[in-house]
mmCIF file of C-alpha atoms and ligand atoms in Angstrom:
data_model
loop_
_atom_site.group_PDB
_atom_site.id
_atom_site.type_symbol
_atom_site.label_atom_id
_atom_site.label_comp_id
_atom_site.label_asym_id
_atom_site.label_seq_id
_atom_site.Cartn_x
_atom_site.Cartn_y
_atom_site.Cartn_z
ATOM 1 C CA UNK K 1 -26.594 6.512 -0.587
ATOM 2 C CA UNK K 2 -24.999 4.842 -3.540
ATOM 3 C CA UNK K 3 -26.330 2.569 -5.533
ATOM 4 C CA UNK K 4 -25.204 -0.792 -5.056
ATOM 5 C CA UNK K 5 -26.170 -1.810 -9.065
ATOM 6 C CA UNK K 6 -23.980 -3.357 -11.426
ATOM 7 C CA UNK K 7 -22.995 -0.065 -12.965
ATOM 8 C CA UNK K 8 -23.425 3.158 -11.706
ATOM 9 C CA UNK K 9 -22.145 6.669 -13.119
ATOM 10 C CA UNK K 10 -21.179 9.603 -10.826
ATOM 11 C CA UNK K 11 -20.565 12.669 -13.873
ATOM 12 C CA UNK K 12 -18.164 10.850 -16.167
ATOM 13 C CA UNK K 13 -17.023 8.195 -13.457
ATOM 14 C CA UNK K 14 -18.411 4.962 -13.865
ATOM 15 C CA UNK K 15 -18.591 2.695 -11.052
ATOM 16 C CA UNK K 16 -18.925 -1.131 -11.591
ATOM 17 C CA UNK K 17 -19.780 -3.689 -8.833
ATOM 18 C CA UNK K 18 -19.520 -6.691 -11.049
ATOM 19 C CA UNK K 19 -16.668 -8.225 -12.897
ATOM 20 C CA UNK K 20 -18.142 -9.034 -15.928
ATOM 21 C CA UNK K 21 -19.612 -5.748 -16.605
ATOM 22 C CA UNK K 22 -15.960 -4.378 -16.245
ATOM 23 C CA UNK K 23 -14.334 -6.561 -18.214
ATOM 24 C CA UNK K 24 -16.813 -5.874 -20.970
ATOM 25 C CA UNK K 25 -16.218 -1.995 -21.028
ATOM 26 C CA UNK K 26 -12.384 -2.355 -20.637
ATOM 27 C CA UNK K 27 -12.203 -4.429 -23.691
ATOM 28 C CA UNK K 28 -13.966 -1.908 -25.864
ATOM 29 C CA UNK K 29 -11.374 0.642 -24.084
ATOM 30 C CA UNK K 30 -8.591 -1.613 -25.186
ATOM 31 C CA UNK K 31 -9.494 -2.307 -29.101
ATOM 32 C CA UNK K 32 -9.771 1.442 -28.766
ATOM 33 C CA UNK K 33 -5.386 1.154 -28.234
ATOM 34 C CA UNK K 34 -6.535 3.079 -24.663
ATOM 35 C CA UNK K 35 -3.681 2.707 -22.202
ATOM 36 C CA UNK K 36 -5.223 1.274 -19.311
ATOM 37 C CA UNK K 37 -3.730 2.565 -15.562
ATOM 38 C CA UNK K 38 -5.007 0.776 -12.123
ATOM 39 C CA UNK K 39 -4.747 2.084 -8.625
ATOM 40 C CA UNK K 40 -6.078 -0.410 -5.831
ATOM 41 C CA UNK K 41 -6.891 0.891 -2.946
ATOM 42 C CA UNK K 42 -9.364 -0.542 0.229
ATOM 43 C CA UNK K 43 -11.203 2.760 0.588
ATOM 44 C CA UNK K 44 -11.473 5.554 3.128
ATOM 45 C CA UNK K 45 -9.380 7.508 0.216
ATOM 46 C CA UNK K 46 -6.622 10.247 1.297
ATOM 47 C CA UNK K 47 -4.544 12.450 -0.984
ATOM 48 C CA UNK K 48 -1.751 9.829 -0.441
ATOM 49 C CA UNK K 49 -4.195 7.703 -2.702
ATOM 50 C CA UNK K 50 -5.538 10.470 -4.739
ATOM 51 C CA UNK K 51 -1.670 11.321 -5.810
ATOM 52 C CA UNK K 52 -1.507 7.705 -7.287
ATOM 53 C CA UNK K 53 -4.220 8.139 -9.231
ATOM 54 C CA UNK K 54 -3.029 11.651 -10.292
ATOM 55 C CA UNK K 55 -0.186 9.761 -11.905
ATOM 56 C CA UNK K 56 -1.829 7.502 -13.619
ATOM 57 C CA UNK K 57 -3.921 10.419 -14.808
ATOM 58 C CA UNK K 58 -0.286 11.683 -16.561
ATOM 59 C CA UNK K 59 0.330 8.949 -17.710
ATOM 60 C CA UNK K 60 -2.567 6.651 -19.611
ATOM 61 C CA UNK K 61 -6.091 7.292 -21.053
ATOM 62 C CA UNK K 62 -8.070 5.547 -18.069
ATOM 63 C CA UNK K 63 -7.633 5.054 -14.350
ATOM 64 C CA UNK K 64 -9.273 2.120 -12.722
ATOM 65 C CA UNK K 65 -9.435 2.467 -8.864
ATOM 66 C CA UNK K 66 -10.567 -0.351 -7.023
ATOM 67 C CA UNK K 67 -12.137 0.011 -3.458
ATOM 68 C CA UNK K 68 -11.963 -3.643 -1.816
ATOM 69 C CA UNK K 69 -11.335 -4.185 1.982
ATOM 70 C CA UNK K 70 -9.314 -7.359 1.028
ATOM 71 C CA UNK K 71 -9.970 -10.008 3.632
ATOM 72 C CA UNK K 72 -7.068 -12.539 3.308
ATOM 73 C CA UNK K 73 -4.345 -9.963 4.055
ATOM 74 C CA UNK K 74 -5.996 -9.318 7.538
ATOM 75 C CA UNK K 75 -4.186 -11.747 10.033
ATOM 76 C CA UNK K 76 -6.816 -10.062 13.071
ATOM 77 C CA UNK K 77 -10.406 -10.060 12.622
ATOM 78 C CA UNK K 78 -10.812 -7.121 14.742
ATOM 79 C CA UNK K 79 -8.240 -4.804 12.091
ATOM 80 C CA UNK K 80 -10.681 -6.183 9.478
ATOM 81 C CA UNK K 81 -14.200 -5.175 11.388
ATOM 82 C CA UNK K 82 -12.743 -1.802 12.444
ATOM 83 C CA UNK K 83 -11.024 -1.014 8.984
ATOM 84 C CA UNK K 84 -12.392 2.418 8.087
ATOM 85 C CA UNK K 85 -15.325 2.590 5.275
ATOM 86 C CA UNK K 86 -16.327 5.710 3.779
ATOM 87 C CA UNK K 87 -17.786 5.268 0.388
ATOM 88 C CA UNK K 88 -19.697 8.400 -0.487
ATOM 89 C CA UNK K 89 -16.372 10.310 0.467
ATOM 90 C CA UNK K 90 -14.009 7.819 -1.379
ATOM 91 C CA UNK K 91 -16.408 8.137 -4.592
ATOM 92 C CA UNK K 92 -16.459 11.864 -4.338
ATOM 93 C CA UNK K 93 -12.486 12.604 -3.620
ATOM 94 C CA UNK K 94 -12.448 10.062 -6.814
ATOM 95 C CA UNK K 95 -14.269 12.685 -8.879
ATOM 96 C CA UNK K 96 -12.659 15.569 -7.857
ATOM 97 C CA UNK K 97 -9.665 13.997 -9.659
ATOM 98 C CA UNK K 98 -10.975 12.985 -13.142
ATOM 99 C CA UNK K 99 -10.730 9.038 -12.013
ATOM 100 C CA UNK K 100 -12.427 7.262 -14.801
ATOM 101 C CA UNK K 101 -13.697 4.005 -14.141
ATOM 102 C CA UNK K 102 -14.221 2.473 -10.078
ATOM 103 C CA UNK K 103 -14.952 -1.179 -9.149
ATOM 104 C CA UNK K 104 -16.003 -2.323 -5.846
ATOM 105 C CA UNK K 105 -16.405 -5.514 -6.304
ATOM 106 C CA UNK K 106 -17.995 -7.488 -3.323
ATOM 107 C CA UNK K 107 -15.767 -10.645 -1.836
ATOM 108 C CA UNK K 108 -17.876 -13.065 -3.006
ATOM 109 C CA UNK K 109 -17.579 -11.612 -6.687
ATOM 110 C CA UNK K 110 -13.217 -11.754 -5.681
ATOM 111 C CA UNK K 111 -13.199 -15.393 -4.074
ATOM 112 C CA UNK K 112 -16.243 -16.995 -5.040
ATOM 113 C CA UNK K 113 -16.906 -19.015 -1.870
ATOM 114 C CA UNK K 114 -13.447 -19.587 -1.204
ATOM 115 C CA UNK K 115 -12.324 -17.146 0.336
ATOM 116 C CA UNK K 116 -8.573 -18.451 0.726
ATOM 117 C CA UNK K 117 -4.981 -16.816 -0.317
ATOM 118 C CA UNK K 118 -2.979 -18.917 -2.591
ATOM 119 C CA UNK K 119 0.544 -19.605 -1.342
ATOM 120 C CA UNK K 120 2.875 -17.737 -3.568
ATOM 121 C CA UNK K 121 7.285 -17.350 -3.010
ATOM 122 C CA UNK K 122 8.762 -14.112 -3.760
ATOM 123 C CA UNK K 123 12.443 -15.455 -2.946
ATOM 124 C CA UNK K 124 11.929 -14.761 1.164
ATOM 125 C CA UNK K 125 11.273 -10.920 0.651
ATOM 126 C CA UNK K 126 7.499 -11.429 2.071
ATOM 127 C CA UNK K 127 9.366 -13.339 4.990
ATOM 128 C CA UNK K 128 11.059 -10.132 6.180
ATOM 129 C CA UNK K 129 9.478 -7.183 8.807
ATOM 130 C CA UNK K 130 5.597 -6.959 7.776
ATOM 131 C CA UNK K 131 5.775 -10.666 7.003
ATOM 132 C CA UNK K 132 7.178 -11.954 10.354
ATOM 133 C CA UNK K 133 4.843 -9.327 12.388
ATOM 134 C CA UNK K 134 1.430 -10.275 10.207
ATOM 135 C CA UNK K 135 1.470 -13.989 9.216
ATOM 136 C CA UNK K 136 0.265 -14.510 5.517
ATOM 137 C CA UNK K 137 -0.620 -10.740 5.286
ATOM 138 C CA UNK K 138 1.520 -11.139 1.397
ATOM 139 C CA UNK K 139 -0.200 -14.113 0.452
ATOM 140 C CA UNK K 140 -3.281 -12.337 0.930
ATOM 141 C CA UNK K 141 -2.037 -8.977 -0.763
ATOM 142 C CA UNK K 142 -0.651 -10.914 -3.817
ATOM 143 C CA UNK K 143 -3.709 -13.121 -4.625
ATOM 144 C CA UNK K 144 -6.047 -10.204 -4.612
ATOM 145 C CA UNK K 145 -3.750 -8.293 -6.984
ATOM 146 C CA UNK K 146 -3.004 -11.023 -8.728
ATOM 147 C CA UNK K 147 -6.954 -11.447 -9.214
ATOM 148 C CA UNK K 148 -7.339 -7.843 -10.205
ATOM 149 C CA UNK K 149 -4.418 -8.221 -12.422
ATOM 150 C CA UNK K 150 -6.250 -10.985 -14.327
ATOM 151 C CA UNK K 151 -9.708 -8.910 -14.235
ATOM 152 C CA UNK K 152 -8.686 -5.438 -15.320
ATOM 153 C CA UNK K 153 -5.047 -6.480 -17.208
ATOM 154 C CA UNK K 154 -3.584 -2.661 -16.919
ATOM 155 C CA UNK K 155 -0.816 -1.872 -18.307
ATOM 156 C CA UNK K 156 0.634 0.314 -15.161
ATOM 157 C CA UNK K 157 -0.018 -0.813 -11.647
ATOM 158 C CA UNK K 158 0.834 2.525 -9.201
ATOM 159 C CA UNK K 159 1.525 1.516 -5.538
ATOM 160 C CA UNK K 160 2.711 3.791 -2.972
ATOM 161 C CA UNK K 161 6.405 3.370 -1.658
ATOM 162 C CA UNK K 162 5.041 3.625 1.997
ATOM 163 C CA UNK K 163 3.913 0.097 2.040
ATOM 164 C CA UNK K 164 7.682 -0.287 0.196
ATOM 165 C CA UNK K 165 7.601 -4.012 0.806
ATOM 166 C CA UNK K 166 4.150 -4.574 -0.722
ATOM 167 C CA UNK K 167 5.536 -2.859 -3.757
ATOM 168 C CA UNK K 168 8.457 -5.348 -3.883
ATOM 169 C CA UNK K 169 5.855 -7.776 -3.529
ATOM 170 C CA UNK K 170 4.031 -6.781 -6.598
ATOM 171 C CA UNK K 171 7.209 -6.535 -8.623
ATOM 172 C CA UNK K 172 8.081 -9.940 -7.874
ATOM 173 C CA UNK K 173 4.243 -10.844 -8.276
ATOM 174 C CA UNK K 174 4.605 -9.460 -11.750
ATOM 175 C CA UNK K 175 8.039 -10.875 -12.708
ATOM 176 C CA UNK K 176 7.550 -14.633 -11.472
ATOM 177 C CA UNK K 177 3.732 -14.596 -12.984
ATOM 178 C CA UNK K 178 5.264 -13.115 -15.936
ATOM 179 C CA UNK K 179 2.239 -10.748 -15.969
ATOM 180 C CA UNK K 180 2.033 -7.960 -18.911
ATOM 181 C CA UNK K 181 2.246 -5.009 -16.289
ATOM 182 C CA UNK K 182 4.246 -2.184 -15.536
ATOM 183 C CA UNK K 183 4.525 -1.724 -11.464
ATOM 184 C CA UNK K 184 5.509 1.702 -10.380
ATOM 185 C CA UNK K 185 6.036 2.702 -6.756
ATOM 186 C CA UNK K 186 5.193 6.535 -5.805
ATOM 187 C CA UNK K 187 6.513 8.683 -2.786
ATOM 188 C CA UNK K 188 4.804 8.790 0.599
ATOM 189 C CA UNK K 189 2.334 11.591 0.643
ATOM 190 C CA UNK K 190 2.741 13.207 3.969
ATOM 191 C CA UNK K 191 0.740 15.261 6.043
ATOM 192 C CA UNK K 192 3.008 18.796 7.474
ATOM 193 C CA UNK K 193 4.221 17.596 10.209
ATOM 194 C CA UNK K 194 5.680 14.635 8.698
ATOM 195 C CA UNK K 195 3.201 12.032 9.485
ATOM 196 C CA UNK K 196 2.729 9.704 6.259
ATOM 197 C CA UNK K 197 -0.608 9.147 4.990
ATOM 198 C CA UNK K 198 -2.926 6.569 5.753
ATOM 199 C CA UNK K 199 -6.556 5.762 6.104
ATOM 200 C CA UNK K 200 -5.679 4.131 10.121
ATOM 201 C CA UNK K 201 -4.318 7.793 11.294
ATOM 202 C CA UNK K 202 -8.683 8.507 11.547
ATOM 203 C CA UNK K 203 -8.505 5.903 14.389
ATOM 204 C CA UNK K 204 -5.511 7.892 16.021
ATOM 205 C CA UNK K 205 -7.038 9.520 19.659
ATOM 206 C CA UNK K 206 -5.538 13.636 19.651
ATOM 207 C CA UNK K 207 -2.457 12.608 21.786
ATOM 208 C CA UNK K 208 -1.604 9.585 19.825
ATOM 209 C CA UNK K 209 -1.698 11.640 16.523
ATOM 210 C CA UNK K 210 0.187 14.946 18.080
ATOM 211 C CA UNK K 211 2.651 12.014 19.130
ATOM 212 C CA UNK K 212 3.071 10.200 15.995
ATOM 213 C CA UNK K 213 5.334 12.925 13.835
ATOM 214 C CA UNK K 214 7.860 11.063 16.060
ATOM 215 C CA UNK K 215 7.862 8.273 13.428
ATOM 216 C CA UNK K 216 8.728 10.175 10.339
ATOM 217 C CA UNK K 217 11.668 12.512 12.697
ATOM 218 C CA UNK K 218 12.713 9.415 13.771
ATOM 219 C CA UNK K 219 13.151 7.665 10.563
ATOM 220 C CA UNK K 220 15.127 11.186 9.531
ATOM 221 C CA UNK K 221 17.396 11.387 12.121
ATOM 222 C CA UNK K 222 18.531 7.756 11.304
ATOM 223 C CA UNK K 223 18.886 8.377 7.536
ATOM 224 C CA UNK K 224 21.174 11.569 9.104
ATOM 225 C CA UNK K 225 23.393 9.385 11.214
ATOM 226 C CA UNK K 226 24.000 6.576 8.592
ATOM 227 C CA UNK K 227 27.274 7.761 6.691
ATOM 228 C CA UNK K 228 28.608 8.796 10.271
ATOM 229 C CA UNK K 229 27.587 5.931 12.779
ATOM 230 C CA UNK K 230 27.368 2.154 12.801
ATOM 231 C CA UNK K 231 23.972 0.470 12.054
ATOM 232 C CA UNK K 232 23.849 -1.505 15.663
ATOM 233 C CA UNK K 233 24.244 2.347 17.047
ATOM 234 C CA UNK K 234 21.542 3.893 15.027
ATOM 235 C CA UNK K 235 19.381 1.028 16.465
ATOM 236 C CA UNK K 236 19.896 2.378 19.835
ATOM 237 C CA UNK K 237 19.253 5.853 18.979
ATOM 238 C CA UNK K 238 15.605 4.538 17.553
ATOM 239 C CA UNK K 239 14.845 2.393 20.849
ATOM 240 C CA UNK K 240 15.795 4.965 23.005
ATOM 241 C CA UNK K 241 13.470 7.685 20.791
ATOM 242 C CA UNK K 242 10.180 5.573 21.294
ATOM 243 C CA UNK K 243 10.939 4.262 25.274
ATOM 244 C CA UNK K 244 10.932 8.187 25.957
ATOM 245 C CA UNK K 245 7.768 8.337 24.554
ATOM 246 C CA UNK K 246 4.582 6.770 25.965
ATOM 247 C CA UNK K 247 2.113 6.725 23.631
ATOM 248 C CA UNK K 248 4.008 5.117 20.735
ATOM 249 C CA UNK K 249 5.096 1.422 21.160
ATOM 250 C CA UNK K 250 8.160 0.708 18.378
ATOM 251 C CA UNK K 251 7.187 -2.527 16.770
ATOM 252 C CA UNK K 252 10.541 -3.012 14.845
ATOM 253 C CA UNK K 253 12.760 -1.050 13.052
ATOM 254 C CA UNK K 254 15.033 -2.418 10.422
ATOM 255 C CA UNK K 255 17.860 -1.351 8.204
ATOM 256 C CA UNK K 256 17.377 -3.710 4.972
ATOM 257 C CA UNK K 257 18.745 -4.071 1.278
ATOM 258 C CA UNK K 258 16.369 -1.957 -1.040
ATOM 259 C CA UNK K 259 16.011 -4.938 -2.873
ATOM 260 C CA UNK K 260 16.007 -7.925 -1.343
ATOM 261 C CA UNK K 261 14.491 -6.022 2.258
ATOM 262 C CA UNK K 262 17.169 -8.431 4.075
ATOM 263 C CA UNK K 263 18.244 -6.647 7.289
ATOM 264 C CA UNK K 264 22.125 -5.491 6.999
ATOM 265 C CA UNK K 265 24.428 -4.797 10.098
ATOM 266 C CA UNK K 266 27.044 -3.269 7.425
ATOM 267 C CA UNK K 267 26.611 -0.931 4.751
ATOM 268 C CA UNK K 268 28.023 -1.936 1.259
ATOM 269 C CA UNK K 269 29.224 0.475 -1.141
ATOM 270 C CA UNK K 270 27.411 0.386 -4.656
ATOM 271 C CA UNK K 271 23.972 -1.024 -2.618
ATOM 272 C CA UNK K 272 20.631 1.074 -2.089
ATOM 273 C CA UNK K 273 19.641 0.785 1.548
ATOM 274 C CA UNK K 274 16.278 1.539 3.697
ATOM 275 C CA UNK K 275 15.383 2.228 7.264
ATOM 276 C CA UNK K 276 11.889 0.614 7.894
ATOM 277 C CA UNK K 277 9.772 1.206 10.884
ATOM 278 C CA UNK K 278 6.541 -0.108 12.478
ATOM 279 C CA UNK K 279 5.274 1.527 15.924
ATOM 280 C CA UNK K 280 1.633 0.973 17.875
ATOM 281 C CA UNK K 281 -0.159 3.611 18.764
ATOM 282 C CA UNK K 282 -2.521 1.676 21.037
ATOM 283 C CA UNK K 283 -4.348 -0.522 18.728
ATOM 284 C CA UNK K 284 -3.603 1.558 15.753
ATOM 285 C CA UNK K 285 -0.664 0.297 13.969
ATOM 286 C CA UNK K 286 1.827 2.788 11.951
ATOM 287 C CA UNK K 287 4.700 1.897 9.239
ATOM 288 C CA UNK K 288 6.603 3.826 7.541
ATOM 289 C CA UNK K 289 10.111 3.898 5.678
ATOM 290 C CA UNK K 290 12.741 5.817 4.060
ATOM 291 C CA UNK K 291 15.513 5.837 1.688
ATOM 292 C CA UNK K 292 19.457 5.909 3.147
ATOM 293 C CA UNK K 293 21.889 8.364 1.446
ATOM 294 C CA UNK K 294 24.257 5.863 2.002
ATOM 295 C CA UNK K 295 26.695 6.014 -1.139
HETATM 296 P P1 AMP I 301 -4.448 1.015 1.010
HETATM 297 O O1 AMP I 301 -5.782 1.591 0.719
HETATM 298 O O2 AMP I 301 -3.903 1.388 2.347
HETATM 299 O O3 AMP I 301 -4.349 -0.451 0.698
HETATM 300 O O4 AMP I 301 -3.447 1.719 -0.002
HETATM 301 C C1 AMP I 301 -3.670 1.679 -1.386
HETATM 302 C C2 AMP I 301 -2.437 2.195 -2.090
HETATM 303 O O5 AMP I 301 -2.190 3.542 -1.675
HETATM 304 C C3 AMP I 301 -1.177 1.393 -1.743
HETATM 305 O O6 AMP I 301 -0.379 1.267 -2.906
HETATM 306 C C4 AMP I 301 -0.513 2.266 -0.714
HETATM 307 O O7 AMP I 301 0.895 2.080 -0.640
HETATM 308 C C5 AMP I 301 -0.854 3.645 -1.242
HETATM 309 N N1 AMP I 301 -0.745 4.652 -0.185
HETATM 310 C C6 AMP I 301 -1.311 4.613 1.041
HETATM 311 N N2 AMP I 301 -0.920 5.689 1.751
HETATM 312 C C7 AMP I 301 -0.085 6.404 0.960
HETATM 313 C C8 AMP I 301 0.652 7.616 1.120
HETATM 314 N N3 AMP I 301 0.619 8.307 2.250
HETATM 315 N N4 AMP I 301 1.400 8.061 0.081
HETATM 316 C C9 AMP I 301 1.444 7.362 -1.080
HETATM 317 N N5 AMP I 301 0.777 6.216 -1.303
HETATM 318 C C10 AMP I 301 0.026 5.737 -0.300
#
């Protein structure tokens, strides 16, 4: 089992449980001129999260990973109580790729006793797809990385582009807080057969996850009938995909601005566009997205 002390060292990596203690050895790193990357994560760690921390690896003289099942962004208890936690594997898969410094903090060290979201605007981009489906789910995602922000001040943030709208999110997190930090999305690590990455696919039954490539083929066959068919069209095609099969339940899929994430029904030239998709496999809920090759 691991130690649930303050600080904690596993080889070189140093794990920290308490804010203070963290603070204290990051400053030291920093009047050292070390450039300072952070990766946060809420545990049960796959190589879609390991990659993330690989590029902060390239890129700055610490990584700070932080393992924190974040509360406030759950809008159902029961995602919260059956959210994955595997610790001793997270810390380990942590090692294995020269991650330097992990916190996992507890939620009373994050919110005190208040264990609230503040109420932020990111000009209506939170208001689109994951916003409408999971009520206050960004308010809760930017006040614990705006928290973490404050606490470990980084100089790079790395967030992956499959949760493309919490990385928008963060950007706008950064710009209106006018916070000192770099955000950087990175592509969707994917397993073979297409299937993006993520610490819910464990809760997937054998059918659901032989079913759910469909997703990722899905999202591809749209991005191939973009330059050829209308939008409304290629909206059919994805309904029609998931009502022939009966293990995956389409949430909503969405044609949106890159930027802004509003949904288009026409395609502008000069604009970046993305196809964004959310589909239930049972109680196990999938998202993924993709870039349009639109101009
Ligand atoms: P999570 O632990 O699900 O909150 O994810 C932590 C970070 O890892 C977020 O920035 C995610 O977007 C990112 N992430 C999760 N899955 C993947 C993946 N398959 N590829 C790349 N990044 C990912």
């Amino acid at each position: 089992m691991v130690s649930l002390h303050t600080f904690y060292k596993l080889g070189f990596m140093q794990i920290f449980k308490k804010k203070n203690a963290l603070i204290n050895c990051l400053s030291m790193l920093k009047q050292e001129n070390k450039q300072i990357g952070f990766v946060p994560t809420m545990g049960a760690l796959h190589k879609g999260h390991l990659s993330l921390v690989e590029e902060s690896n390239k890129n700055n003289d610490i990584s700070v990973v932080t393992i924190f099942v974040n509360p406030t962004q759950f809008n159902k208890s029961e995602d919260l109580e059956n959210y994955p936690k595997t610790l001793e594997n997270d810390l380990e898969l942590l090692k294995s790729v020269h991650c330097d410094i992990v916190f996992i903090p507890s939620v009373e060290e994050i919110y005190a006793d208040n264990v609230l979201s503040k109420s932020y605007y990111f000009d209506g981009i939170e208001h689109q797809m994951e916003g409408k489906f999971r009520d206050g789910h960004f308010d809760g995602v930017a006040t614990v990385i705006h928290a973490f922000f404050e606490i470990i001040k980084p100089n790079t943030a790395y967030f992956g582009e499959k949760d493309y709208q919490q990385l928008q999110v963060v950007k706008k997190l950064a710009e209106k807080e006018k916070l000192p930090v770099n955000v950087i999305g990175c592509s969707t690590f994917r397993g073979n057969d297409g299937l993006a990455m993520s610490s819910r696919n464990a809760r997937l039954s054998e059918n659901q996850r032989n079913a759910s490539p469909l997703i990722y083929q899905t999202l591809k066959k749209a991005s191939g009938l973009i330059k050829t068919k209308e939008i409304a069209d290629i909206y059919t095609f994805v309904k029609d995909e998931f009502n022939k099969n009966e293990l995956l339940d389409l949430e909503y899929f969405t044609i949106a601005d890159q930027e802004s994430l509003q949904e288009v029904t026409t395609i502008q030239i000069g604009r970046k566009y993305r196809a964004f998709i959310a589909v239930n496999a049972g109680n196990v809920r999938l998202i993924d997205n993709i870039s349009l090759p639109v101009n």
